[in-house]
Amino acid sequence: MPQTAYLPHIAYDSVIFGFSEGDLKILIMEYHNTGLFALPGGFVQLQENLNDAVLRGLNERTGLTDIYLEQFYTFGDFSRFDPEVMRTLLEANGIRPDDGYQWMLDRFISVAYYALINYEDVTPRPDALSDSCEWYPVNELPELILDHRQIVERAIQTLRDNLDRKLVGGNLLPKKFTMNELQNVYEAILGTKLRRTTFQRKMLAAEVLTRHEKHFSGKAHMAPYLYSFK
Amino acid sequence: MPQTAYLPHIAYDSVIFGFSEGDLKILIMEYHNTGLFALPGGFVQLQENLNDAVLRGLNERTGLTDIYLEQFYTFGDFSRFDPEVMRTLLEANGIRPDDGYQWMLDRFISVAYYALINYEDVTPRPDALSDSCEWYPVNELPELILDHRQIVERAIQTLRDNLDRKLVGGNLLPKKFTMNELQNVYEAILGTKLRRTTFQRKMLAAEVLTRHEKHFSGKAHMAPYLYSFK
DNA sequence: CATCATTGTCTCAGTTTGTGACAATAGTAA
DNA sequence: TTACTATTGTCACAAACTGAGACAATGATG
């Protein structure tokens, strides 16, 4: 990461949502030998579109290319500047700031994005600086560096606000899913239980779903239809 | 504007909304001797909060201090980089880039905000580089530099989306206003006519208004109540 | 074939919204 | 003083939408 390759003072952070075992989860990285946890983030190349930089980072971590991605806020408080945290990260990886990494200790403004992906499609990959990149339920996050906790809170709030307006819930599921699975996603995002019949009626009335064949789970009850988003 | 005072590659642009004569309007600056029109914008000082930088800029242009301000998107495409436009602006003002202004010809990422202010409270002030800072109806904007047209479009869209959710319409009016004036603001923002009785019922049911004395305009009809937001 | 959990759909009541009606008001004109 | 007019605040009714439960159909099990 030589200094010349990236725009200084500008970073991005991504809140990558997945859904499994009934929980809304996000990807969190742990840095080598530090016990420090952070959102996956990165920098923007000198001639690269901001959005493309984020997609590039997501692809490196998840292997996915077609990702539902939305920018939601840019965090620009001076107080989010904490060179000691970055110094710790670099030193734990045997990097001397003097060797062209001084710029990483500067103040950064961070553009935050959230992504919705199908949990099953992903095997999280750590990067050079991190031990691990793992799913954590949003209610059981470790302590995060800097203001990353606030970034997550705001991501969840934005996701909730957009849930009905943009009908984005389906991006957290496989292409085909049952109505019950979709309802579970909504409940995990909103943090509340929903009424089955009302939910079903609303989704069908929205005319955004295509109904496919039935899905036989082997359980002893009526088989539900599979749906996909139009 | 010596280079050391500002973060490089980072700017902000502001879409400042006002309401008068039945139209939604925004403030547009015209640069000296160029015929170029642009949104009011600026840069962030090295130790300044991003939000504070925007408030500082708004205060310089409008004289106002308590301003309803909302960040809505960060524009980061490489294609918005056009050094010729900036060079024209500087040269028209007799500034040589070599004299410490080279950084203004670099690529910028711009964080966009919109503000809602009471038209009557403002006497727009041009800055050192601009001839004028004037109100334009959103439907009669001049051609704007770079991607400023898109920024305006997105600001209006965000304002529409937030109108009911955040009940922000009142920020475009004096403290006290009639129900009809408030409805006119809504209609200007949404670009559609609304039904009088439905609008009145919805606003009163929201329990966000305080009813004050009647307002006698001198016209030959029933005088409306004045309202203010709680 | 009886049992059981789950699903798709329907019904009914309660609430919200679209639409027009109507009396009250504050001026103007006779 | 008395019509007359434009506008306002409120109400009434119908239409649309939502919450809550009922119920038959289904797909396995034993």
Short mmCIF file of C-alpha atoms (C1' of nucleotides) in Angstrom, two decimals:
data_model
loop_
_atom_site.label_atom_id
_atom_site.label_comp_id
_atom_site.label_asym_id
_atom_site.label_seq_id
_atom_site.Cartn_x
_atom_site.Cartn_y
_atom_site.Cartn_z
CA MET A 1 0.00 0.00 0.00
CA PRO A 2 2.33 2.78 -1.11
CA GLN A 3 0.97 6.22 -0.41
CA THR A 4 0.69 7.23 -4.03
CA ALA A 5 -1.92 4.60 -4.80
CA TYR A 6 -4.74 5.99 -2.66
CA LEU A 7 -6.54 9.24 -1.98
CA PRO A 8 -5.38 10.54 1.41
CA HIS A 9 -7.83 11.31 4.23
CA ILE A 10 -10.60 9.32 2.56
CA ALA A 11 -11.72 5.84 3.56
CA TYR A 12 -14.80 3.72 3.36
CA ASP A 13 -16.33 1.28 5.81
CA SER A 14 -18.83 -1.40 4.94
CA VAL A 15 -21.53 -3.01 7.04
CA ILE A 16 -22.12 -6.34 5.33
CA PHE A 17 -25.39 -7.91 6.36
CA GLY A 18 -26.21 -11.59 6.15
CA PHE A 19 -28.96 -13.74 7.58
CA SER A 20 -28.63 -17.20 9.12
CA GLU A 21 -30.11 -19.20 11.95
CA GLY A 22 -32.76 -16.58 12.45
CA ASP A 23 -30.26 -13.82 13.15
CA LEU A 24 -29.21 -10.73 11.28
CA LYS A 25 -25.41 -10.83 11.15
CA ILE A 26 -22.57 -8.65 9.95
CA LEU A 27 -18.99 -9.33 8.94
CA ILE A 28 -16.36 -8.19 11.45
CA MET A 29 -12.59 -8.36 11.03
CA GLU A 30 -10.11 -9.06 13.79
CA TYR A 31 -6.61 -7.70 13.36
CA HIS A 32 -3.51 -9.77 14.01
CA ASN A 33 -2.23 -9.86 17.59
CA THR A 34 -4.29 -6.93 18.76
CA GLY A 35 -7.70 -8.12 19.87
CA LEU A 36 -9.06 -5.17 17.88
CA PHE A 37 -12.25 -5.63 15.89
CA ALA A 38 -13.37 -3.44 13.03
CA LEU A 39 -15.68 -3.15 10.05
CA PRO A 40 -14.21 -4.14 6.72
CA GLY A 41 -12.99 -0.99 5.06
CA GLY A 42 -10.48 0.35 2.63
CA PHE A 43 -9.24 3.21 0.54
CA VAL A 44 -9.95 4.71 -2.85
CA GLN A 45 -7.43 4.57 -5.66
CA LEU A 46 -6.47 7.85 -7.28
CA GLN A 47 -8.53 7.27 -10.43
CA GLU A 48 -11.17 4.93 -9.08
CA ASN A 49 -14.86 5.65 -8.53
CA LEU A 50 -15.75 5.65 -4.85
CA ASN A 51 -18.50 3.07 -5.39
CA ASP A 52 -16.11 0.85 -7.34
CA ALA A 53 -13.59 0.95 -4.52
CA VAL A 54 -16.21 -0.39 -2.15
CA LEU A 55 -17.28 -3.10 -4.58
CA ARG A 56 -13.64 -4.07 -5.02
CA GLY A 57 -13.22 -4.40 -1.25
CA LEU A 58 -16.40 -6.43 -0.92
CA ASN A 59 -15.29 -8.72 -3.68
CA GLU A 60 -11.98 -9.31 -1.95
CA ARG A 61 -13.71 -10.25 1.30
CA THR A 62 -16.63 -12.24 -0.03
CA GLY A 63 -15.78 -13.31 -3.56
CA LEU A 64 -19.12 -11.91 -4.73
CA THR A 65 -19.52 -9.59 -7.69
CA ASP A 66 -23.22 -8.72 -7.90
CA ILE A 67 -23.87 -7.14 -4.54
CA TYR A 68 -26.72 -5.01 -3.28
CA LEU A 69 -24.87 -1.98 -2.00
CA GLU A 70 -26.06 1.30 -0.60
CA GLN A 71 -24.22 4.31 0.67
CA PHE A 72 -25.86 5.67 3.81
CA TYR A 73 -23.68 8.25 5.56
CA THR A 74 -20.30 9.94 5.59
CA PHE A 75 -18.65 10.20 8.98
CA GLY A 76 -16.51 13.31 9.18
CA ASP A 77 -16.05 14.27 12.82
CA PHE A 78 -12.53 15.20 13.78
CA SER A 79 -12.94 13.15 16.96
CA ARG A 80 -12.96 9.93 14.95
CA PHE A 81 -9.29 10.59 14.32
CA ASP A 82 -7.23 8.38 16.66
CA PRO A 83 -3.69 7.74 15.39
CA GLU A 84 -2.87 5.41 18.29
CA VAL A 85 -5.32 2.78 17.07
CA MET A 86 -3.83 2.81 13.60
CA ARG A 87 -0.30 2.78 14.98
CA THR A 88 -1.16 -0.31 17.04
CA LEU A 89 -2.59 -2.05 13.97
CA LEU A 90 0.47 -1.32 11.87
CA GLU A 91 2.99 -2.26 14.55
CA ALA A 92 1.24 -5.54 15.35
CA ASN A 93 1.76 -6.43 11.72
CA GLY A 94 5.43 -5.46 11.78
CA ILE A 95 4.89 -2.35 9.67
CA ARG A 96 6.84 0.81 10.45
CA PRO A 97 4.81 3.95 9.66
CA ASP A 98 7.97 5.55 8.30
CA ASP A 99 8.09 3.03 5.44
CA GLY A 100 5.50 4.89 3.43
CA TYR A 101 2.58 4.27 5.77
CA GLN A 102 2.60 7.61 7.57
CA TRP A 103 -0.54 8.65 5.68
CA MET A 104 -2.54 5.95 7.43
CA LEU A 105 -2.07 7.79 10.72
CA ASP A 106 -3.73 10.92 9.36
CA ARG A 107 -7.25 12.04 9.94
CA PHE A 108 -9.80 10.19 7.79
CA ILE A 109 -13.28 10.95 6.60
CA SER A 110 -15.14 7.70 6.04
CA VAL A 111 -17.98 7.02 3.65
CA ALA A 112 -20.13 4.22 5.02
CA TYR A 113 -22.01 1.65 2.94
CA TYR A 114 -24.17 -1.30 3.76
CA ALA A 115 -24.39 -4.45 1.69
CA LEU A 116 -27.01 -7.21 1.68
CA ILE A 117 -25.79 -10.62 0.65
CA ASN A 118 -26.90 -14.20 0.70
CA TYR A 119 -25.13 -15.81 3.62
CA GLU A 120 -24.79 -19.14 1.83
CA ASP A 121 -22.88 -17.61 -1.06
CA VAL A 122 -20.02 -16.39 1.07
CA THR A 123 -16.86 -17.74 2.64
CA PRO A 124 -15.38 -14.68 4.36
CA ARG A 125 -11.72 -14.04 3.61
CA PRO A 126 -9.43 -12.09 5.93
CA ASP A 127 -7.00 -9.65 4.34
CA ALA A 128 -3.27 -9.19 4.95
CA LEU A 129 -3.72 -7.28 8.19
CA SER A 130 -6.38 -9.43 9.78
CA ASP A 131 -6.67 -12.81 11.43
CA SER A 132 -10.25 -13.37 10.64
CA CYS A 133 -13.35 -12.06 8.92
CA GLU A 134 -16.36 -13.58 10.60
CA TRP A 135 -20.10 -13.28 10.99
CA TYR A 136 -21.42 -11.83 14.23
CA PRO A 137 -25.09 -11.46 15.16
CA VAL A 138 -25.84 -7.76 15.38
CA ASN A 139 -26.89 -8.23 18.99
CA GLU A 140 -23.62 -9.89 19.98
CA LEU A 141 -20.95 -7.69 18.48
CA PRO A 142 -17.52 -7.41 20.07
CA GLU A 143 -16.21 -3.99 21.00
CA LEU A 144 -15.26 -2.17 17.80
CA ILE A 145 -12.57 0.40 17.13
CA LEU A 146 -13.14 4.12 16.63
CA ASP A 147 -16.75 4.98 15.84
CA HIS A 148 -17.54 1.70 14.10
CA ARG A 149 -20.24 0.91 16.61
CA GLN A 150 -22.11 4.07 15.64
CA ILE A 151 -21.65 3.21 12.00
CA VAL A 152 -23.35 -0.14 12.58
CA GLU A 153 -26.20 1.48 14.49
CA ARG A 154 -26.83 3.91 11.69
CA ALA A 155 -26.64 1.16 9.09
CA ILE A 156 -29.31 -0.84 10.89
CA GLN A 157 -31.50 2.22 11.25
CA THR A 158 -31.20 3.02 7.56
CA LEU A 159 -31.90 -0.58 6.62
CA ARG A 160 -35.08 -0.51 8.72
CA ASP A 161 -36.20 2.75 7.14
CA ASN A 162 -35.60 1.37 3.65
CA LEU A 163 -37.08 -2.06 4.25
CA ASP A 164 -40.60 -1.32 3.07
CA ARG A 165 -39.77 1.52 0.76
CA LYS A 166 -37.25 -0.37 -1.33
CA LEU A 167 -38.29 -3.95 -0.58
CA VAL A 168 -34.68 -4.96 -0.14
CA GLY A 169 -35.18 -7.89 2.24
CA GLY A 170 -34.91 -10.45 -0.51
CA ASN A 171 -31.25 -9.68 -1.09
CA LEU A 172 -30.44 -11.51 2.13
CA LEU A 173 -31.94 -14.77 0.83
CA PRO A 174 -31.26 -17.22 -1.97
CA LYS A 175 -33.04 -16.48 -5.26
CA LYS A 176 -35.94 -18.70 -4.27
CA PHE A 177 -37.35 -18.64 -0.77
CA THR A 178 -40.52 -19.33 1.13
CA MET A 179 -42.79 -16.67 2.55
CA ASN A 180 -41.84 -17.78 6.04
CA GLU A 181 -38.15 -17.29 5.35
CA LEU A 182 -38.83 -13.80 4.04
CA GLN A 183 -40.85 -13.01 7.12
CA ASN A 184 -38.00 -14.19 9.34
CA VAL A 185 -35.67 -11.78 7.57
CA TYR A 186 -38.06 -8.90 8.15
CA GLU A 187 -38.44 -9.81 11.79
CA ALA A 188 -34.69 -10.00 12.30
CA ILE A 189 -34.16 -6.59 10.72
CA LEU A 190 -37.00 -4.88 12.53
CA GLY A 191 -36.42 -6.69 15.80
CA THR A 192 -40.12 -7.41 16.19
CA LYS A 193 -42.52 -10.23 15.44
CA LEU A 194 -44.91 -9.77 12.55
CA ARG A 195 -48.32 -11.25 11.95
CA ARG A 196 -48.15 -14.08 9.44
CA THR A 197 -51.35 -13.39 7.52
CA THR A 198 -50.84 -9.65 7.36
CA PHE A 199 -47.28 -10.05 6.16
CA GLN A 200 -48.29 -12.52 3.47
CA ARG A 201 -51.08 -10.30 2.25
CA LYS A 202 -48.85 -7.23 2.11
CA MET A 203 -46.10 -8.99 0.19
CA LEU A 204 -48.49 -10.49 -2.35
CA ALA A 205 -50.30 -7.17 -2.80
CA ALA A 206 -47.01 -5.42 -3.51
CA GLU A 207 -46.78 -7.45 -6.72
CA VAL A 208 -43.04 -7.83 -6.52
CA LEU A 209 -42.94 -11.59 -6.04
CA THR A 210 -43.17 -14.39 -8.55
CA ARG A 211 -44.62 -17.64 -7.29
CA HIS A 212 -42.82 -20.83 -8.24
CA GLU A 213 -43.20 -24.53 -7.45
CA LYS A 214 -43.82 -25.82 -3.95
CA HIS A 215 -40.95 -26.67 -1.69
CA PHE A 216 -41.16 -30.09 -0.01
CA SER A 217 -39.05 -30.00 3.09
CA GLY A 218 -39.96 -33.51 4.19
CA LYS A 219 -41.83 -32.15 7.19
CA ALA A 220 -45.30 -33.34 8.00
CA HIS A 221 -47.35 -30.36 6.91
CA MET A 222 -48.51 -28.41 3.91
CA ALA A 223 -45.63 -27.49 1.62
CA PRO A 224 -45.11 -23.74 1.08
CA TYR A 225 -44.65 -22.12 -2.30
CA LEU A 226 -41.28 -20.81 -3.31
CA TYR A 227 -41.06 -17.16 -4.39
CA SER A 228 -38.52 -14.95 -6.05
CA PHE A 229 -38.39 -11.20 -6.55
CA LYS A 230 -39.41 -10.04 -9.98
CA MET B 1 -6.84 29.74 0.90
CA PRO B 2 -3.40 28.28 1.48
CA GLN B 3 -3.23 24.57 0.90
CA THR B 4 -2.32 23.71 4.47
CA ALA B 5 -5.61 24.96 5.81
CA TYR B 6 -7.89 22.37 4.17
CA LEU B 7 -8.17 18.63 3.71
CA PRO B 8 -7.21 17.82 0.12
CA HIS B 9 -9.57 15.92 -2.21
CA ILE B 10 -12.55 16.59 0.04
CA ALA B 11 -15.26 19.17 -0.59
CA TYR B 12 -18.86 19.73 0.29
CA ASP B 13 -21.73 21.12 -1.74
CA SER B 14 -24.95 22.48 -0.29
CA VAL B 15 -28.43 22.63 -1.78
CA ILE B 16 -30.08 25.46 0.13
CA PHE B 17 -33.86 25.38 -0.21
CA GLY B 18 -36.16 28.31 0.29
CA PHE B 19 -39.80 28.96 -0.53
CA SER B 20 -41.30 32.12 -1.99
CA GLU B 21 -44.03 33.11 -4.43
CA GLY B 22 -45.30 29.56 -4.50
CA ASP B 23 -42.00 28.15 -5.75
CA LEU B 24 -39.36 25.96 -4.21
CA LYS B 25 -36.05 27.73 -4.81
CA ILE B 26 -32.37 27.09 -4.23
CA LEU B 27 -29.34 29.32 -3.91
CA ILE B 28 -26.99 29.30 -6.90
CA MET B 29 -23.69 31.15 -7.20
CA GLU B 30 -22.33 32.73 -10.36
CA TYR B 31 -18.56 33.08 -10.66
CA HIS B 32 -16.87 36.27 -11.79
CA ASN B 33 -16.44 36.71 -15.53
CA THR B 34 -17.19 33.11 -16.42
CA GLY B 35 -20.92 32.63 -16.82
CA LEU B 36 -20.47 29.49 -14.72
CA PHE B 37 -23.09 28.60 -12.16
CA ALA B 38 -22.57 26.29 -9.20
CA LEU B 39 -23.91 25.18 -5.87
CA PRO B 40 -22.42 26.88 -2.84
CA GLY B 41 -19.66 24.66 -1.56
CA GLY B 42 -16.41 24.66 0.31
CA PHE B 43 -13.65 22.76 2.00
CA VAL B 44 -12.99 21.25 5.40
CA GLN B 45 -10.31 22.61 7.69
CA LEU B 46 -7.72 20.16 8.95
CA GLN B 47 -9.17 19.91 12.45
CA GLU B 48 -12.76 20.79 11.73
CA ASN B 49 -15.79 18.51 11.87
CA LEU B 50 -17.28 17.94 8.43
CA ASN B 51 -20.73 19.09 9.60
CA ASP B 52 -19.24 22.22 11.14
CA ALA B 53 -17.51 23.10 7.90
CA VAL B 54 -20.86 23.05 6.12
CA LEU B 55 -22.53 25.14 8.81
CA ARG B 56 -19.68 27.62 8.60
CA GLY B 57 -20.17 27.92 4.84
CA LEU B 58 -23.92 28.34 5.19
CA ASN B 59 -23.45 31.02 7.78
CA GLU B 60 -21.11 32.93 5.46
CA ARG B 61 -23.65 32.83 2.65
CA THR B 62 -26.85 33.42 4.56
CA GLY B 63 -25.90 34.93 7.91
CA LEU B 64 -28.02 32.27 9.64
CA THR B 65 -26.79 30.15 12.52
CA ASP B 66 -29.62 27.77 13.39
CA ILE B 67 -30.11 25.91 10.16
CA TYR B 68 -31.92 22.68 9.39
CA LEU B 69 -29.20 20.71 7.66
CA GLU B 70 -29.06 17.15 6.41
CA GLN B 71 -26.35 15.19 4.69
CA PHE B 72 -27.78 13.09 1.88
CA TYR B 73 -25.07 11.66 -0.37
CA THR B 74 -21.37 11.63 -1.13
CA PHE B 75 -20.43 11.96 -4.78
CA GLY B 76 -17.23 10.12 -5.52
CA ASP B 77 -17.10 9.28 -9.21
CA PHE B 78 -13.79 9.94 -10.87
CA SER B 79 -15.64 11.44 -13.82
CA ARG B 80 -16.70 14.42 -11.71
CA PHE B 81 -13.05 15.48 -11.81
CA ASP B 82 -12.65 18.24 -14.39
CA PRO B 83 -9.60 20.44 -13.80
CA GLU B 84 -10.43 22.72 -16.70
CA VAL B 85 -13.51 24.06 -14.94
CA MET B 86 -11.55 24.84 -11.81
CA ARG B 87 -8.72 26.37 -13.82
CA THR B 88 -11.21 28.65 -15.55
CA LEU B 89 -12.64 29.74 -12.23
CA LEU B 90 -9.26 30.53 -10.76
CA GLU B 91 -7.96 32.35 -13.83
CA ALA B 92 -11.08 34.46 -14.17
CA ASN B 93 -10.34 35.68 -10.67
CA GLY B 94 -6.71 36.41 -11.45
CA ILE B 95 -5.41 33.50 -9.41
CA ARG B 96 -2.46 31.48 -10.68
CA PRO B 97 -2.68 27.80 -9.64
CA ASP B 98 1.05 27.84 -8.96
CA ASP B 99 0.54 30.29 -6.10
CA GLY B 100 -0.51 27.57 -3.71
CA TYR B 101 -3.79 26.73 -5.41
CA GLN B 102 -2.64 23.67 -7.31
CA TRP B 103 -4.61 21.45 -4.89
CA MET B 104 -7.89 22.92 -6.13
CA LEU B 105 -7.27 21.33 -9.52
CA ASP B 106 -7.10 17.85 -8.01
CA ARG B 107 -9.80 15.27 -7.96
CA PHE B 108 -12.46 15.90 -5.29
CA ILE B 109 -14.95 13.77 -3.50
CA SER B 110 -17.91 15.87 -2.45
CA VAL B 111 -20.25 15.36 0.47
CA ALA B 112 -23.63 16.86 -0.34
CA TYR B 113 -26.02 18.45 2.15
CA TYR B 114 -29.36 20.11 1.87
CA ALA B 115 -30.58 22.93 4.06
CA LEU B 116 -34.08 24.28 4.66
CA ILE B 117 -34.34 27.93 5.56
CA ASN B 118 -36.90 30.67 5.83
CA TYR B 119 -36.59 32.72 2.68
CA GLU B 120 -37.42 35.94 4.48
CA ASP B 121 -34.54 35.56 6.93
CA VAL B 122 -31.88 35.61 4.26
CA THR B 123 -29.97 38.12 2.19
CA PRO B 124 -27.67 35.93 0.11
CA ARG B 125 -24.02 37.00 0.12
CA PRO B 126 -21.58 36.13 -2.67
CA ASP B 127 -18.08 35.08 -1.66
CA ALA B 128 -14.72 36.29 -2.97
CA LEU B 129 -14.88 34.23 -6.15
CA SER B 130 -18.47 34.90 -7.13
CA ASP B 131 -20.52 37.73 -8.56
CA SER B 132 -23.77 36.70 -7.08
CA CYS B 133 -25.58 34.26 -4.89
CA GLU B 134 -29.21 34.19 -5.90
CA TRP B 135 -32.44 32.27 -5.57
CA TYR B 136 -33.57 30.22 -8.57
CA PRO B 137 -36.80 28.22 -8.80
CA VAL B 138 -35.86 24.55 -8.99
CA ASN B 139 -37.67 24.32 -12.31
CA GLU B 140 -35.71 27.18 -13.85
CA LEU B 141 -32.11 26.47 -12.96
CA PRO B 142 -29.29 27.66 -15.19
CA GLU B 143 -26.81 25.11 -16.46
CA LEU B 144 -24.58 24.08 -13.58
CA ILE B 145 -20.94 23.00 -13.53
CA LEU B 146 -19.72 19.43 -13.09
CA ASP B 147 -22.36 17.10 -11.65
CA HIS B 148 -24.18 19.80 -9.68
CA ARG B 149 -27.36 19.19 -11.57
CA GLN B 150 -27.43 15.58 -10.38
CA ILE B 151 -26.73 16.74 -6.86
CA VAL B 152 -29.79 18.97 -6.98
CA GLU B 153 -31.95 16.16 -8.38
CA ARG B 154 -30.91 13.85 -5.60
CA ALA B 155 -31.46 16.53 -2.97
CA ILE B 156 -35.02 17.06 -4.15
CA GLN B 157 -35.66 13.33 -4.19
CA THR B 158 -34.34 12.94 -0.65
CA LEU B 159 -36.37 15.92 0.52
CA ARG B 160 -39.52 14.35 -0.92
CA ASP B 161 -38.78 11.04 0.73
CA ASN B 162 -38.21 12.71 4.09
CA LEU B 163 -41.12 15.11 3.91
CA ASP B 164 -43.68 12.99 5.74
CA ARG B 165 -41.25 10.93 7.75
CA LYS B 166 -39.49 13.86 9.37
CA LEU B 167 -42.12 16.57 8.94
CA VAL B 168 -39.50 19.03 7.84
CA GLY B 169 -41.67 21.27 5.69
CA GLY B 170 -42.06 23.88 8.43
CA ASN B 171 -38.40 24.81 8.24
CA LEU B 172 -39.10 26.63 5.00
CA LEU B 173 -41.62 28.95 6.64
CA PRO B 174 -41.61 31.65 9.31
CA LYS B 175 -42.25 30.44 12.85
CA LYS B 176 -45.97 31.09 12.49
CA PHE B 177 -47.82 30.19 9.32
CA THR B 178 -51.28 29.29 8.08
CA MET B 179 -52.33 25.80 7.09
CA ASN B 180 -52.65 26.98 3.51
CA GLU B 181 -49.05 28.23 3.46
CA LEU B 182 -47.85 24.90 4.79
CA GLN B 183 -49.83 23.09 2.14
CA ASN B 184 -48.27 25.26 -0.55
CA VAL B 185 -44.81 24.25 0.67
CA TYR B 186 -45.75 20.59 0.48
CA GLU B 187 -47.16 21.00 -3.00
CA ALA B 188 -44.05 22.81 -4.21
CA ILE B 189 -41.78 20.07 -2.85
CA LEU B 190 -43.85 17.18 -4.13
CA GLY B 191 -44.76 18.86 -7.39
CA THR B 192 -48.40 17.83 -7.03
CA LYS B 193 -51.62 19.35 -5.77
CA LEU B 194 -52.95 18.05 -2.47
CA ARG B 195 -56.49 17.89 -1.19
CA ARG B 196 -57.15 20.64 1.32
CA THR B 197 -59.28 18.74 3.82
CA THR B 198 -57.12 15.64 3.79
CA PHE B 199 -53.98 17.68 4.28
CA GLN B 200 -55.47 19.61 7.16
CA ARG B 201 -56.70 16.47 8.86
CA LYS B 202 -53.35 14.72 8.48
CA MET B 203 -51.38 17.63 9.88
CA LEU B 204 -53.68 18.09 12.85
CA ALA B 205 -53.71 14.35 13.57
CA ALA B 206 -49.90 14.27 13.59
CA GLU B 207 -50.02 16.41 16.75
CA VAL B 208 -46.95 18.39 15.82
CA LEU B 209 -48.65 21.78 15.42
CA THR B 210 -49.64 24.37 17.98
CA ARG B 211 -52.59 26.56 17.09
CA HIS B 212 -52.25 30.26 17.74
CA GLU B 213 -54.37 33.36 17.09
CA LYS B 214 -56.14 33.99 13.81
CA HIS B 215 -54.43 35.86 11.03
CA PHE B 216 -56.43 38.68 9.46
CA SER B 217 -55.10 39.32 5.98
CA GLY B 218 -57.70 41.98 5.10
CA LYS B 219 -59.28 39.69 2.53
CA ALA B 220 -62.99 39.13 2.39
CA HIS B 221 -63.26 35.68 3.89
CA MET B 222 -62.87 33.66 7.03
CA ALA B 223 -59.50 34.28 8.69
CA PRO B 224 -57.30 31.21 9.08
CA TYR B 225 -55.52 30.21 12.29
CA LEU B 226 -51.78 30.58 12.59
CA TYR B 227 -49.79 27.48 13.54
CA SER B 228 -46.26 26.73 14.63
CA PHE B 229 -44.39 23.47 15.00
CA LYS B 230 -44.15 22.19 18.55
"C1'" DC C 1 -56.68 -43.91 8.11
"C1'" DA C 2 -56.28 -40.70 12.07
"C1'" DT C 3 -53.10 -37.22 13.63
"C1'" DC C 4 -50.40 -33.00 13.51
"C1'" DA C 5 -48.02 -28.72 12.23
"C1'" DT C 6 -48.03 -25.48 8.73
"C1'" DT C 7 -49.84 -22.97 4.84
"C1'" DG C 8 -53.01 -20.24 1.75
"C1'" DT C 9 -57.07 -17.88 1.88
"C1'" DC C 10 -61.18 -15.81 3.70
"C1'" DT C 11 -64.01 -13.03 6.88
"C1'" DC C 12 -65.12 -9.45 9.92
"C1'" DA C 13 -64.20 -5.46 12.57
"C1'" DG C 14 -61.61 -1.41 13.30
"C1'" DT C 15 -58.93 2.25 11.38
"C1'" DT C 16 -57.37 5.35 7.96
"C1'" DT C 17 -58.02 7.95 3.69
"C1'" DG C 18 -60.56 10.10 -0.40
"C1'" DT C 19 -64.34 13.04 -1.36
"C1'" DG C 20 -67.72 16.21 -1.00
"C1'" DA C 21 -71.07 18.95 1.98
"C1'" DC C 22 -71.88 22.65 4.97
"C1'" DA C 23 -72.00 26.29 8.19
"C1'" DA C 24 -69.05 30.11 9.97
"C1'" DT C 25 -66.36 34.05 8.91
"C1'" DA C 26 -64.42 38.68 7.14
"C1'" DG C 27 -64.44 41.49 4.13
"C1'" DT C 28 -66.95 44.17 -0.22
"C1'" DA C 29 -70.74 46.20 -2.55
"C1'" DA C 30 -75.45 47.79 -2.65
"C1'" DT D 1 -78.00 47.20 7.24
"C1'" DT D 2 -78.09 43.69 4.19
"C1'" DA D 3 -76.76 40.66 0.38
"C1'" DC D 4 -72.71 38.55 -1.69
"C1'" DT D 5 -68.23 36.08 -2.20
"C1'" DA D 6 -64.06 33.56 -1.23
"C1'" DT D 7 -62.00 30.90 2.18
"C1'" DT D 8 -61.77 28.18 6.33
"C1'" DG D 9 -62.74 24.56 9.96
"C1'" DT D 10 -65.28 20.64 10.60
"C1'" DC D 11 -68.22 16.88 9.69
"C1'" DA D 12 -70.30 12.83 7.12
"C1'" DC D 13 -70.05 9.06 4.24
"C1'" DA D 14 -67.84 5.71 1.27
"C1'" DA D 15 -63.77 3.36 -0.15
"C1'" DA D 16 -59.48 1.34 0.91
"C1'" DC D 17 -56.42 -0.66 4.08
"C1'" DT D 18 -54.95 -3.29 8.34
"C1'" DG D 19 -55.29 -6.27 12.56
"C1'" DA D 20 -56.89 -10.50 14.19
"C1'" DG D 21 -58.75 -14.75 14.02
"C1'" DA D 22 -61.16 -18.86 11.53
"C1'" DC D 23 -60.79 -22.66 8.58
"C1'" DA D 24 -59.99 -25.95 5.10
"C1'" DA D 25 -56.10 -28.01 2.46
"C1'" DT D 26 -51.77 -30.25 2.57
"C1'" DG D 27 -47.75 -33.59 3.39
"C1'" DA D 28 -45.74 -36.32 6.21
"C1'" DT D 29 -46.00 -39.90 10.33
"C1'" DG D 30 -47.43 -44.09 12.66
#
